[in-house]
XYZ file of N, CA and C in Angstrom:
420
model
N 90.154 94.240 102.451
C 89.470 94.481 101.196
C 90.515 94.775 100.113
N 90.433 94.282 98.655
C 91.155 94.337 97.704
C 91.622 95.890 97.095
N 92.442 96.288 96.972
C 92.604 97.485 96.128
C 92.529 97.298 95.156
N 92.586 98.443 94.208
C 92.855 98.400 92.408
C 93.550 99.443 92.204
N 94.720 98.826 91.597
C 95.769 100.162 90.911
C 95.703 100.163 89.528
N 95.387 101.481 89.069
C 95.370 101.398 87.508
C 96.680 102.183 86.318
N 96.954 101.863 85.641
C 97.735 102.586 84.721
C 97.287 102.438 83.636
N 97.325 103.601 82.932
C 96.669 103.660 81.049
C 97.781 103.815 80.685
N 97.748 103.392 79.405
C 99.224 103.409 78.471
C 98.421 104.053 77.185
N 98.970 104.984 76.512
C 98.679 106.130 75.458
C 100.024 105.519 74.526
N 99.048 104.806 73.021
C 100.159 104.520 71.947
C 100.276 105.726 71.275
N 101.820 106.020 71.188
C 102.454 107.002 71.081
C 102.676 106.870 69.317
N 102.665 105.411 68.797
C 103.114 105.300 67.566
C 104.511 104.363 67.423
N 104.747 103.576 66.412
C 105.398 102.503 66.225
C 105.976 101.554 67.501
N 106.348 101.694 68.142
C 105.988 100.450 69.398
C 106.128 101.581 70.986
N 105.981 102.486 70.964
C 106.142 103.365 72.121
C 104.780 103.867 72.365
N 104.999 103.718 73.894
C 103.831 104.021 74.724
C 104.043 104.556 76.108
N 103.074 105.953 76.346
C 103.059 106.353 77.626
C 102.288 105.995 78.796
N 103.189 105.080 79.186
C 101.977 104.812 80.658
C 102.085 105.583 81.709
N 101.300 105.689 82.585
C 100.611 106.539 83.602
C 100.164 106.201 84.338
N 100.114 106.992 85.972
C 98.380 106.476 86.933
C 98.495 108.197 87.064
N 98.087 109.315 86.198
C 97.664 110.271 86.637
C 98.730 111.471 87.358
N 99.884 111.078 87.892
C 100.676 111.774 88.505
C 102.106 111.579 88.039
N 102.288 110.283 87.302
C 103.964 110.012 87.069
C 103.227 109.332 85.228
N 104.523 109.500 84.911
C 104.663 109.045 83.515
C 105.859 108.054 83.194
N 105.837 107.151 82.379
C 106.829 106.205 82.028
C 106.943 106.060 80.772
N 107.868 106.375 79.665
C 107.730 105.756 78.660
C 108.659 104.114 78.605
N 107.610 103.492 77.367
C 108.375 102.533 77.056
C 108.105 102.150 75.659
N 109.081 101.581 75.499
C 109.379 101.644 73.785
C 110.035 100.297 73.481
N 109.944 99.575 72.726
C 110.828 98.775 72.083
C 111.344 99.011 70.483
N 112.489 98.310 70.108
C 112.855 98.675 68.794
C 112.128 97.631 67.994
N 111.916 98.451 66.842
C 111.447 97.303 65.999
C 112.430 96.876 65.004
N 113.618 97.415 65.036
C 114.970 96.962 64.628
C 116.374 96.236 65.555
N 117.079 95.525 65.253
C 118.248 95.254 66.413
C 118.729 96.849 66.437
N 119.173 96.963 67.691
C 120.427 98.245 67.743
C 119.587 99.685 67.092
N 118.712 99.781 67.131
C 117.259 101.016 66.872
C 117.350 101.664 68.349
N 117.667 102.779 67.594
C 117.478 103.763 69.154
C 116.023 104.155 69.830
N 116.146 103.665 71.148
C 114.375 103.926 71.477
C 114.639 105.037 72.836
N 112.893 105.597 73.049
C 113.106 106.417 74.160
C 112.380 106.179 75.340
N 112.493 104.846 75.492
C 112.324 104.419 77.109
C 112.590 103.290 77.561
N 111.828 102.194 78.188
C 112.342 101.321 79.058
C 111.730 100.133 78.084
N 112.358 98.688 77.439
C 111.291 98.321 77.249
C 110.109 97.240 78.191
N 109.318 96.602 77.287
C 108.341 96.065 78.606
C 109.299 94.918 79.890
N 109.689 94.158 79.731
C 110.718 93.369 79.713
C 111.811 93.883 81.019
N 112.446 95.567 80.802
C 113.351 95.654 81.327
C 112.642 96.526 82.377
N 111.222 97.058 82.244
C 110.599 97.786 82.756
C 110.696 96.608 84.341
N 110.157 95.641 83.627
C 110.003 94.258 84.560
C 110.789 94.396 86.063
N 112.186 94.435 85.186
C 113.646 94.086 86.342
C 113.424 95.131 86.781
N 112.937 96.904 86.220
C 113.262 97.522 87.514
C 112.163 97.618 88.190
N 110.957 97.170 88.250
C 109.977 97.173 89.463
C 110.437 96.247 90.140
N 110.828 94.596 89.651
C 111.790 93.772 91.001
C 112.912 94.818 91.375
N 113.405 95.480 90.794
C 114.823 95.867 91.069
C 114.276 97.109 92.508
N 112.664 97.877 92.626
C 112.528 98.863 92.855
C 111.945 98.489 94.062
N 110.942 97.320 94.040
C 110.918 96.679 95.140
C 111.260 96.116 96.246
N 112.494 94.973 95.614
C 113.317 94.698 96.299
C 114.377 95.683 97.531
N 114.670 96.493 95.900
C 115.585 97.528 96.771
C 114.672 98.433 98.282
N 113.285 99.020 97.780
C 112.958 99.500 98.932
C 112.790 98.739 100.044
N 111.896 97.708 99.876
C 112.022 96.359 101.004
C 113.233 96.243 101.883
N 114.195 96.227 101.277
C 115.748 95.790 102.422
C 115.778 96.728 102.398
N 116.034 98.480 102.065
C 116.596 99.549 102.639
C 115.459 99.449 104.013
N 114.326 99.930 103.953
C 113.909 100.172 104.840
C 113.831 98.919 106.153
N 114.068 97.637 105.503
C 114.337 96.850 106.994
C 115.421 97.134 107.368
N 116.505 97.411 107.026
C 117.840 97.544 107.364
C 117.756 99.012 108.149
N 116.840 99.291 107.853
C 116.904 101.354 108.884
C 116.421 100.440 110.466
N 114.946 99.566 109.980
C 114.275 99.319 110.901
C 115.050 98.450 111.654
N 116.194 97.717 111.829
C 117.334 96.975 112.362
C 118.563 97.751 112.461
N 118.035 99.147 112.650
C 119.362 100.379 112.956
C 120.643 100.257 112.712
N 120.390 99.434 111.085
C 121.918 99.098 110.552
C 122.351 100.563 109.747
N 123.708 100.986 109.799
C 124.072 102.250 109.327
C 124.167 101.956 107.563
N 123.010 102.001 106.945
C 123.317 101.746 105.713
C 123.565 103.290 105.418
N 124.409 103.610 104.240
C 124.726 104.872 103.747
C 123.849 104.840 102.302
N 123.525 103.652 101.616
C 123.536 103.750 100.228
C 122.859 102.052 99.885
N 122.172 102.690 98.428
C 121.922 101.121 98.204
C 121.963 100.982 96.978
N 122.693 100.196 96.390
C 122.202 100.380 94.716
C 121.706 98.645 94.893
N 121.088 98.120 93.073
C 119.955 97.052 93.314
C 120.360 96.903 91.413
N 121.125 95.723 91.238
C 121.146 95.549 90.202
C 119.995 94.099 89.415
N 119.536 94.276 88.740
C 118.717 93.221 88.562
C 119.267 92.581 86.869
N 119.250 91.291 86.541
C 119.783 90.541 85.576
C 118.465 89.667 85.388
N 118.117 89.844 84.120
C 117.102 88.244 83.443
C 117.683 88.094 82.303
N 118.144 86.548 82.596
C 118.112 85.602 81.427
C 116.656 85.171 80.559
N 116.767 85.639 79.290
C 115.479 85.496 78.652
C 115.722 84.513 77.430
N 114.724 83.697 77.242
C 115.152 82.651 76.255
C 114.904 83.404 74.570
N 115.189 82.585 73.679
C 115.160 82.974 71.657
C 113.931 83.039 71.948
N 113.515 81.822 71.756
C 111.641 81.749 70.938
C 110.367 82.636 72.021
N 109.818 83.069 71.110
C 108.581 83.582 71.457
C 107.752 82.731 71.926
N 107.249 82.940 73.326
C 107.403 84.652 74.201
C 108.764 84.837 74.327
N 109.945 85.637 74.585
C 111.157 85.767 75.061
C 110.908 86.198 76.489
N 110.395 85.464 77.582
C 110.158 85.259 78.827
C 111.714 85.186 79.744
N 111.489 85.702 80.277
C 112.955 85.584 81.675
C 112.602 83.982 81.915
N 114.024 83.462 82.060
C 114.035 82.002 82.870
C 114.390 81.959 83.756
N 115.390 82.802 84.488
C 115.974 83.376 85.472
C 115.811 84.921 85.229
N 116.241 85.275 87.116
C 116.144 86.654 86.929
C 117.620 86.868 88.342
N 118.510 87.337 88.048
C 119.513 87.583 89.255
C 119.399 89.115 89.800
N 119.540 88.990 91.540
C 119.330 90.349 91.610
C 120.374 90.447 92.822
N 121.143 91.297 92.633
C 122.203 91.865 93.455
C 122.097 93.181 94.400
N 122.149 93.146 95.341
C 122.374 93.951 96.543
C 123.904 94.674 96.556
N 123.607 95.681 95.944
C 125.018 96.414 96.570
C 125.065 97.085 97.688
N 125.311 97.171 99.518
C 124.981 97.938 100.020
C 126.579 98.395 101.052
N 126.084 100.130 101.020
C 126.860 101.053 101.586
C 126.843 101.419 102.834
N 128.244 101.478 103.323
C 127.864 101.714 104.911
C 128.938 100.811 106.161
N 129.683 101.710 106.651
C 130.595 100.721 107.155
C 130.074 100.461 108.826
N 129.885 99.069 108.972
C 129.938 97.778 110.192
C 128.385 97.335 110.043
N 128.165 97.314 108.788
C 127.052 96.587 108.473
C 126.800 95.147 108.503
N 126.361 94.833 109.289
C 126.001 93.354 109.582
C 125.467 92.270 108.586
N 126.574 90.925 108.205
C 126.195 90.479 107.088
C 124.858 89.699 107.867
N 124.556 89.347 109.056
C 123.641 88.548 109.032
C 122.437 89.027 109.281
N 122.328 90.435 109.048
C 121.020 91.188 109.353
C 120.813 91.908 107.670
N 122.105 91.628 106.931
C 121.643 91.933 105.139
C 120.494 90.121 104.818
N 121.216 89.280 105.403
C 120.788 88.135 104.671
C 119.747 88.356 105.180
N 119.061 88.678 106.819
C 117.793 88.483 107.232
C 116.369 89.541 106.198
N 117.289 90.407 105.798
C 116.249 91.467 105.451
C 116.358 90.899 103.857
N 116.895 90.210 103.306
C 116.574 90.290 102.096
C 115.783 88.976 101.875
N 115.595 87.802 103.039
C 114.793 86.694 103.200
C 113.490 87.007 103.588
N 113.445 87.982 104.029
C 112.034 88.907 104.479
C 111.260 89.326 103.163
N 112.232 90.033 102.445
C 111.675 90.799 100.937
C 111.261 89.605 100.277
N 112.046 88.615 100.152
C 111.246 88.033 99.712
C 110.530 86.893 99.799
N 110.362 86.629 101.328
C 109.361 85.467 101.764
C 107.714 86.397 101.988
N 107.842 87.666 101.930
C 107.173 88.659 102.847
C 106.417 89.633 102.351
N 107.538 90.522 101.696
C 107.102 91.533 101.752
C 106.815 92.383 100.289
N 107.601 92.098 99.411
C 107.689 92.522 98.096
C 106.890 91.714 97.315
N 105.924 92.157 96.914
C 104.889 91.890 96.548
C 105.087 91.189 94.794
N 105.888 92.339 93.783
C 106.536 92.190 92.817
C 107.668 90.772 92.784
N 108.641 90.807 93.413
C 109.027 89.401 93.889
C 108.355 88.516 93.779
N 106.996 88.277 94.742
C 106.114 87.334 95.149
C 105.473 86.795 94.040
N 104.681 87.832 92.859
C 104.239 87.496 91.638
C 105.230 86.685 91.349
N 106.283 87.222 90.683
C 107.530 86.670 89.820
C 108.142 85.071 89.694
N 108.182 85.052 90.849
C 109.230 83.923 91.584
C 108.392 82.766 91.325
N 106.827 82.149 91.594
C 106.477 81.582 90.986
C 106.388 80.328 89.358
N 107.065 81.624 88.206
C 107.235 81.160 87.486
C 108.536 81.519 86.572
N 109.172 82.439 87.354
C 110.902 82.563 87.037
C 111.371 82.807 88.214
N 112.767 81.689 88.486
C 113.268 81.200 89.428
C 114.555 83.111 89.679
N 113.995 83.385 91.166
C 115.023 84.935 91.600
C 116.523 84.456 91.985
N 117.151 84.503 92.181
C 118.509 84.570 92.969
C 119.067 86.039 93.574
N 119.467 85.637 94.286
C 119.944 87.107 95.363
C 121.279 86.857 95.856
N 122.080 88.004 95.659
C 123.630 87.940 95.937
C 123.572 89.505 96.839
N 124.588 89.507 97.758
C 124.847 90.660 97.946
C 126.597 91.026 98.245
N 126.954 92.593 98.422
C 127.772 92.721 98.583
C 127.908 93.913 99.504
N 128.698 94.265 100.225
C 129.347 95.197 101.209
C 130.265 95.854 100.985
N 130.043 97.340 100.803
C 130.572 98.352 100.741
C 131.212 99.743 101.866
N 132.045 99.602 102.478
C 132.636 100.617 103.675
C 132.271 101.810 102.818
């Protein structure tokens, strides 16, 4: 049976808004100037870090579940977004940094073909209609 997840967003005033589901808060903001200081994420970059948040949990936790000694994970995410409106990602690159020495490169590649043939749901939307790429790297 289908779930429903909800978030309300509360306009805060000139392009900032608090979204919510009741327990966590996010702001996000865009400038309405170049180089305008804002105080949150905007919609866009909010984007990369739910791939970025996804992704990343997806392979940490297969990589526990394949009793690889990860120490650490960082999860960098990159979109190329075009000029004209919409300014839509055309690409989106996402990098695996992971920590942990005699970590197995062929059990990083398996878990991150999992995330996203599988399991990451955010991915799964995405990829559809902006093409992901995945790099990783190894850290002792």
């Amino acid at each position: 049976m289908p779930s429903e997840l909800v978030i309300h967003a509360d306009y805060q005033g000139g392009m900032k808004l608090l979204a919510g589901d009741g327990e966590h808060t996010v702001v996000i903001d865009y400038p309405l100037e170049p180089g305008q200081q804002v105080d949150g994420l905007t919609p866009l970059k909010l984007l990369l870090a739910s791939v970025a948040g996804c992704a990343g949990n997806t392979v940490a936790l297969l990589m526990k579940k394949r009793d690889q000694p990860l120490q650490g994970l960082e999860v960098v995410a990159r979109g190329q977004r075009r000029d004209e409106h919409p300014t839509v990602f055309t690409a989106i690159d996402v990098e695996f940094i992971l920590h942990g020495a005699g970590l197995d490169p062929a059990v990083v590649e398996h878990c991150i073909a999992v995330a996203d043939g599988q399991l990451c749901p955010v991915w799964a939307m995405i990829k559809p209609g902006t093409p992901i790429a995945t790099s990783y790297r190894l850290v002792d």
